[in-house]
PDB file of C-alpha atoms in Angstrom:
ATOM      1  CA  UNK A  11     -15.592 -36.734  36.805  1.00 77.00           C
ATOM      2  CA  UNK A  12     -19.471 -36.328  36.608  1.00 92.00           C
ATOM      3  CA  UNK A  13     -21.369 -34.531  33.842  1.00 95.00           C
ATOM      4  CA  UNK A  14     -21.986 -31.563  35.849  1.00 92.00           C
ATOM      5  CA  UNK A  15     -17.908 -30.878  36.351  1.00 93.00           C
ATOM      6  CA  UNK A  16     -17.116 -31.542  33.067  1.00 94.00           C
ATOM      7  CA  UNK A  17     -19.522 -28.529  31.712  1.00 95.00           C
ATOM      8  CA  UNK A  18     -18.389 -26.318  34.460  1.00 93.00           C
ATOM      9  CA  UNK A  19     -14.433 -26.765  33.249  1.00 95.00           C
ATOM     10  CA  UNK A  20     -15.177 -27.124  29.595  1.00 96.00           C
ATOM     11  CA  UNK A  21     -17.244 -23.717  30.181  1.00 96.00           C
ATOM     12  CA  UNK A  22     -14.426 -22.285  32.214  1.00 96.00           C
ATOM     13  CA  UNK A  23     -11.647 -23.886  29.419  1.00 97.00           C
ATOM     14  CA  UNK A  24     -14.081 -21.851  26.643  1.00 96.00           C
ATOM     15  CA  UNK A  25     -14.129 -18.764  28.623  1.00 96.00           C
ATOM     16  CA  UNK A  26     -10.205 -18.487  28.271  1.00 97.00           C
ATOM     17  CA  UNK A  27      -9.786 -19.407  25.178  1.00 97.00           C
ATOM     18  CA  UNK A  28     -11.751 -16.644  24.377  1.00 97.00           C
ATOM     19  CA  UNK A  29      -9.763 -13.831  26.326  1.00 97.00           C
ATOM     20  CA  UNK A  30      -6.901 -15.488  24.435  1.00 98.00           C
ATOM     21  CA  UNK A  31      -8.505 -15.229  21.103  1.00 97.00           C
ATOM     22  CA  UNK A  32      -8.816 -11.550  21.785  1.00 97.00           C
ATOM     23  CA  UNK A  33      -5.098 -11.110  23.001  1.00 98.00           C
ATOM     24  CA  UNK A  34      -3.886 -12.704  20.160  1.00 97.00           C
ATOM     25  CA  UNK A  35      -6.404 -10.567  17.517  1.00 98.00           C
ATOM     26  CA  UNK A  36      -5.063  -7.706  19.280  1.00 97.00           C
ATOM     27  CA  UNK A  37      -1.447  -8.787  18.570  1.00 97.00           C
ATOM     28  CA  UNK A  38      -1.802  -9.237  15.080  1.00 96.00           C
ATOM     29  CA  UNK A  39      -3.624  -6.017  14.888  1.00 97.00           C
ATOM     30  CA  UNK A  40      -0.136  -4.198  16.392  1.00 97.00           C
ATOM     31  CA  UNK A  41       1.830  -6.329  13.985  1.00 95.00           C
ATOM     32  CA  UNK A  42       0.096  -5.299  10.740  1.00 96.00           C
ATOM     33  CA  UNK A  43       0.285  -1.908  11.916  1.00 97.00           C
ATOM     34  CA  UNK A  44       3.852  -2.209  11.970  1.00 96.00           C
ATOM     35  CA  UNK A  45       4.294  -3.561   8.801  1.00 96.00           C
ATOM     36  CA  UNK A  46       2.191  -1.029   7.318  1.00 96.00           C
ATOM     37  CA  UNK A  47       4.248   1.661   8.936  1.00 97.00           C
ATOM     38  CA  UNK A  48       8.057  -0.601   8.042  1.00 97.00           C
ATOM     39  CA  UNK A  49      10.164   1.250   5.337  1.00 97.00           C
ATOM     40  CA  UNK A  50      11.732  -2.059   4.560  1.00 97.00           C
ATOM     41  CA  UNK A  51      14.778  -0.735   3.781  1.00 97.00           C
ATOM     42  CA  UNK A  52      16.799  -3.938   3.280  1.00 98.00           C
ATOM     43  CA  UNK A  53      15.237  -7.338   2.272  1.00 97.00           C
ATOM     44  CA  UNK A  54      16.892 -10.492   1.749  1.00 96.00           C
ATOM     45  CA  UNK A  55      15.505 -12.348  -1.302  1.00 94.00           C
ATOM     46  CA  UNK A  56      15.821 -16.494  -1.143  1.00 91.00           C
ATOM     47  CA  UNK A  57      15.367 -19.309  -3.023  1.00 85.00           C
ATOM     48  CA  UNK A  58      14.443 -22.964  -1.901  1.00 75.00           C
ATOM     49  CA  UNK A  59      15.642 -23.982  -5.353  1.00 60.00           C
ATOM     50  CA  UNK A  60      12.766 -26.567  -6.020  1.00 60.00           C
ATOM     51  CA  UNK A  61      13.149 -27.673  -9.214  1.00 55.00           C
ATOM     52  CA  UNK A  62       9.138 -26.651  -9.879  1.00 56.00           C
ATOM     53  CA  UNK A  63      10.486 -23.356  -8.493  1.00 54.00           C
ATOM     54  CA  UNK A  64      12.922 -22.426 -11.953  1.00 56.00           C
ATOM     55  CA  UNK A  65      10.187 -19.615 -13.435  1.00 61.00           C
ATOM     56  CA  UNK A  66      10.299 -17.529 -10.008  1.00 72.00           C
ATOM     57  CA  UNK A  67      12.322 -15.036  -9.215  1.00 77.00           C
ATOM     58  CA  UNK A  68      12.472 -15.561  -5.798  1.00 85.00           C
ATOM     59  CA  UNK A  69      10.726 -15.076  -2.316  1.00 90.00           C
ATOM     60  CA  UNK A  70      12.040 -12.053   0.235  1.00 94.00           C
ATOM     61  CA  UNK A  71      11.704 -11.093   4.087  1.00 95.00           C
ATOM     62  CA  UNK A  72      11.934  -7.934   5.485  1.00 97.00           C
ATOM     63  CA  UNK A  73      14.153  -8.561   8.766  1.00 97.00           C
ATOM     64  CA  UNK A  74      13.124  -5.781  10.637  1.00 97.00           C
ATOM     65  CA  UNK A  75       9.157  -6.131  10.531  1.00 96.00           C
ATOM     66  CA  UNK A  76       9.230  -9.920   9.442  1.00 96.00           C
ATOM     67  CA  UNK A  77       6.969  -9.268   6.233  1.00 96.00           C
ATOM     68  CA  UNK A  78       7.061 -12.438   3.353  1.00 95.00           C
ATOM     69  CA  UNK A  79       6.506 -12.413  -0.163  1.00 93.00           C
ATOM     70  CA  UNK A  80       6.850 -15.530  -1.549  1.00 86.00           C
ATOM     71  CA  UNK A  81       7.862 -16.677  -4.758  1.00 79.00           C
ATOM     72  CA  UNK A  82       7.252 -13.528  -7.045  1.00 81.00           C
ATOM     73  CA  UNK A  83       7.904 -12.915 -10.398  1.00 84.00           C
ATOM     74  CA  UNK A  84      10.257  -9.728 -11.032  1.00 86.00           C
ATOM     75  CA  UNK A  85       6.839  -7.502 -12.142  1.00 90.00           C
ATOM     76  CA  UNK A  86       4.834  -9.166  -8.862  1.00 91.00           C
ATOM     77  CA  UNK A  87       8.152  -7.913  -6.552  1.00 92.00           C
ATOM     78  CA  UNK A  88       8.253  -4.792  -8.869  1.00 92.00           C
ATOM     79  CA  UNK A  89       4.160  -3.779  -7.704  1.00 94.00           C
ATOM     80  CA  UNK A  90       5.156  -4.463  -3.766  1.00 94.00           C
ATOM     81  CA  UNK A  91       6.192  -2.832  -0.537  1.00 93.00           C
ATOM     82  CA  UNK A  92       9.863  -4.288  -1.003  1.00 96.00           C
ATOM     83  CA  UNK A  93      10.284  -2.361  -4.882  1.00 94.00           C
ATOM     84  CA  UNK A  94      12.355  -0.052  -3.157  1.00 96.00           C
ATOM     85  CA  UNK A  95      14.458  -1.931  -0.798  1.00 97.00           C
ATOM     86  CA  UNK A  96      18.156  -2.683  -0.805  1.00 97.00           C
ATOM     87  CA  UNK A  97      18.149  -6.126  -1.818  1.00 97.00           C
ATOM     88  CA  UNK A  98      21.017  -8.452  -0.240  1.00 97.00           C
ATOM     89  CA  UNK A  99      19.977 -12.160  -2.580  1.00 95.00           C
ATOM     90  CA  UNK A 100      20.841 -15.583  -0.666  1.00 92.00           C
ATOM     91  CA  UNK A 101      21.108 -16.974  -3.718  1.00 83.00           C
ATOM     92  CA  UNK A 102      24.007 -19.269  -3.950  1.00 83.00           C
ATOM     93  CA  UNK A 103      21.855 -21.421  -1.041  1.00 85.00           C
ATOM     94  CA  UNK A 104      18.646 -23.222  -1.059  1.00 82.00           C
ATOM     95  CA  UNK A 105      16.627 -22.158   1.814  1.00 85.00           C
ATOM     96  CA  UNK A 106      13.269 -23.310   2.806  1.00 82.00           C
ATOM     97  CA  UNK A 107      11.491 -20.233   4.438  1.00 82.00           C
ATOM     98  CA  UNK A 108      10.878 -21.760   7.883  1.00 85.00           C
ATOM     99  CA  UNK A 109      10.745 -20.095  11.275  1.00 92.00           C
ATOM    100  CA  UNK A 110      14.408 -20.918  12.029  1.00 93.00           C
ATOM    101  CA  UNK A 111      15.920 -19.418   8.776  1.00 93.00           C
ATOM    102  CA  UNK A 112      14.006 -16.065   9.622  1.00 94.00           C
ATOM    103  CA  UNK A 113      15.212 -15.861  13.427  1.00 96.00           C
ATOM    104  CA  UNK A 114      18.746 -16.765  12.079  1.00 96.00           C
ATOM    105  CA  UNK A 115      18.047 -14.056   9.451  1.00 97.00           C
ATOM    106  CA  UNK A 116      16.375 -11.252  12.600  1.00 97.00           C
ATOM    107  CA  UNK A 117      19.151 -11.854  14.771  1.00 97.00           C
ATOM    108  CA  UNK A 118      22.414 -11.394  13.023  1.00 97.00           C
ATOM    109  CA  UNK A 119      20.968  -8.272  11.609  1.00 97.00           C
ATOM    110  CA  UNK A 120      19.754  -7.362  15.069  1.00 97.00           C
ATOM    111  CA  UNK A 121      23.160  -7.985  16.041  1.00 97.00           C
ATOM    112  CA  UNK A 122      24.960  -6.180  12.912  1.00 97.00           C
ATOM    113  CA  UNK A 123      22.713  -3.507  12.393  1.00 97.00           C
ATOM    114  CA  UNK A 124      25.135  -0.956  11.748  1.00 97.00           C
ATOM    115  CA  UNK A 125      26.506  -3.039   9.584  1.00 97.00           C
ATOM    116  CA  UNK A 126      23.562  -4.015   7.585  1.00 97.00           C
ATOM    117  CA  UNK A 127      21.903  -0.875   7.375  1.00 97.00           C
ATOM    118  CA  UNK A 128      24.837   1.145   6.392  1.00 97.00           C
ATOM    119  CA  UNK A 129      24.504   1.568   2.230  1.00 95.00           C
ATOM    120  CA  UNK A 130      28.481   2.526   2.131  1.00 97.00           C
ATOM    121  CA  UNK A 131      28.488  -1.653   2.862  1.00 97.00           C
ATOM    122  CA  UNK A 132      28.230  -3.829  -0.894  1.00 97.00           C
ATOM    123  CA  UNK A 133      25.436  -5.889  -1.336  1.00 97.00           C
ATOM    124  CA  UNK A 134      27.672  -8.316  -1.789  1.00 96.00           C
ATOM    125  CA  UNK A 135      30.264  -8.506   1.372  1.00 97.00           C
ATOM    126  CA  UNK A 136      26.269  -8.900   3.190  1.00 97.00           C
ATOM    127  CA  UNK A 137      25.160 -11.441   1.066  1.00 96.00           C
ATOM    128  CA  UNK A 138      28.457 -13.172   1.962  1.00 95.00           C
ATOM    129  CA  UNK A 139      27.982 -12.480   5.483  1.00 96.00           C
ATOM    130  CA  UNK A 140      24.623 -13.551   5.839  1.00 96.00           C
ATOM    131  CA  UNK A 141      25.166 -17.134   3.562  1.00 94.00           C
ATOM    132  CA  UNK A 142      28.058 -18.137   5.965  1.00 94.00           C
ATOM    133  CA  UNK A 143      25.074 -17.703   9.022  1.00 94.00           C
ATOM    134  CA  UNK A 144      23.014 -19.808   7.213  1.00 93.00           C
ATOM    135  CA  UNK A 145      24.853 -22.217   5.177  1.00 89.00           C
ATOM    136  CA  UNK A 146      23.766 -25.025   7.791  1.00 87.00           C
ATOM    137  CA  UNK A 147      20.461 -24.386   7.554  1.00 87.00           C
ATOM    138  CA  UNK A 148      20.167 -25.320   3.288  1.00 83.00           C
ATOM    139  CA  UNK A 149      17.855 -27.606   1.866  1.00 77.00           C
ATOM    140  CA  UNK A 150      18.813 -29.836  -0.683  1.00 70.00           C
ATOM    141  CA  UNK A 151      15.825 -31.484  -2.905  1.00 65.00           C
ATOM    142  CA  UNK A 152      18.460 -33.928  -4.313  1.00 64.00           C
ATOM    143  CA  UNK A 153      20.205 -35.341  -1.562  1.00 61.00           C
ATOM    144  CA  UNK A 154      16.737 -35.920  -0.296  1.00 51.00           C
ATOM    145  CA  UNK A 155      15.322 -37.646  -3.525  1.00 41.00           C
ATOM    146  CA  UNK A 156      19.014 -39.653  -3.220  1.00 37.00           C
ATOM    147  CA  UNK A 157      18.626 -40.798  -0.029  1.00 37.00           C
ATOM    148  CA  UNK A 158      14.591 -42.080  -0.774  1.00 39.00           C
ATOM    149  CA  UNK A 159      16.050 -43.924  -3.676  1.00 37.00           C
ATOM    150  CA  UNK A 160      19.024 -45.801  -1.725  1.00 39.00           C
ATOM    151  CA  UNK A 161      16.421 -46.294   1.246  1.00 40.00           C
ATOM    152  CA  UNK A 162      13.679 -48.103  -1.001  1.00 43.00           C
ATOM    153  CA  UNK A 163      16.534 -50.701  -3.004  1.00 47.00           C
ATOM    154  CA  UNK A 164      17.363 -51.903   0.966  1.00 46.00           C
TER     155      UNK A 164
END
């Protein structure tokens, strides 16, 4: 490819990156609207139970606008959006707070909403609900430091 070819597609390659630079600003524009506007009226509050982690009280997502507040202290979660949520916790499992846990997390509530969103429902029969989705998808910082240590005596 000459020089001449190469300017005209790295111009042209520029030019659309661009356009989708503005698409995508334009997105997250429409998605912090939302969140602004979301009564996050249940959260689910997690833990990823890294042992650095003890002094937190936990981090929480908002299913229905897919706001995060990580790792807060009860006065920091006290001062935010979620201080008047219904809380379900996840806290007999130690989640990481990756993509996949959230879209498990969106789409059985999507799929339960009545369920979810209906206050004459315990907090707890949901937090039961909900760990049994994601049991699979726990972390554990001790198996992992366990298998390291067998994998370095080989």
């Amino acid at each position: 490819m000459d020089t001449k070819k190469i300017f005209d597609e790295t111009s042209r390659i520029g030019s659309e990156a661009a356009i989708e630079r503005r698409k995508l600003e334009h997105l997250n524009k429409e998605w912090l609207r939302l969140i602004s506007i979301c009564p996050h009226e249940i959260v689910f509050k997690y833990m990823d139970n890294h042992p650095y982690k003890a002094l937190i009280d936990g981090s929480y997502f908002c299913p229905a606008c897919g706001k995060i507040l990580d790792h807060l202290t009860v006065k920091q979660f006290n001062e935010s959006d979620f201080h008047n949520s219904r809380v379900i916790p996840l806290t007999d499992l130690s989640l990481l707070g990756t993509k996949e846990v959230f879209q498990s997390i969106r789409k059985e509530v999507f799929d339960n909403m009545e369920l979810y969103y209906n206050p004459e429902n315990s907090i707890e029969e949901l937090s039961l609900k909900m760990e049994d989705v994601l049991r699979d998808q726990q972390y554990d910082y001790y198996q992992d430091v366990a298998l390291s240590l067998r994998r370095r005596k080989k």
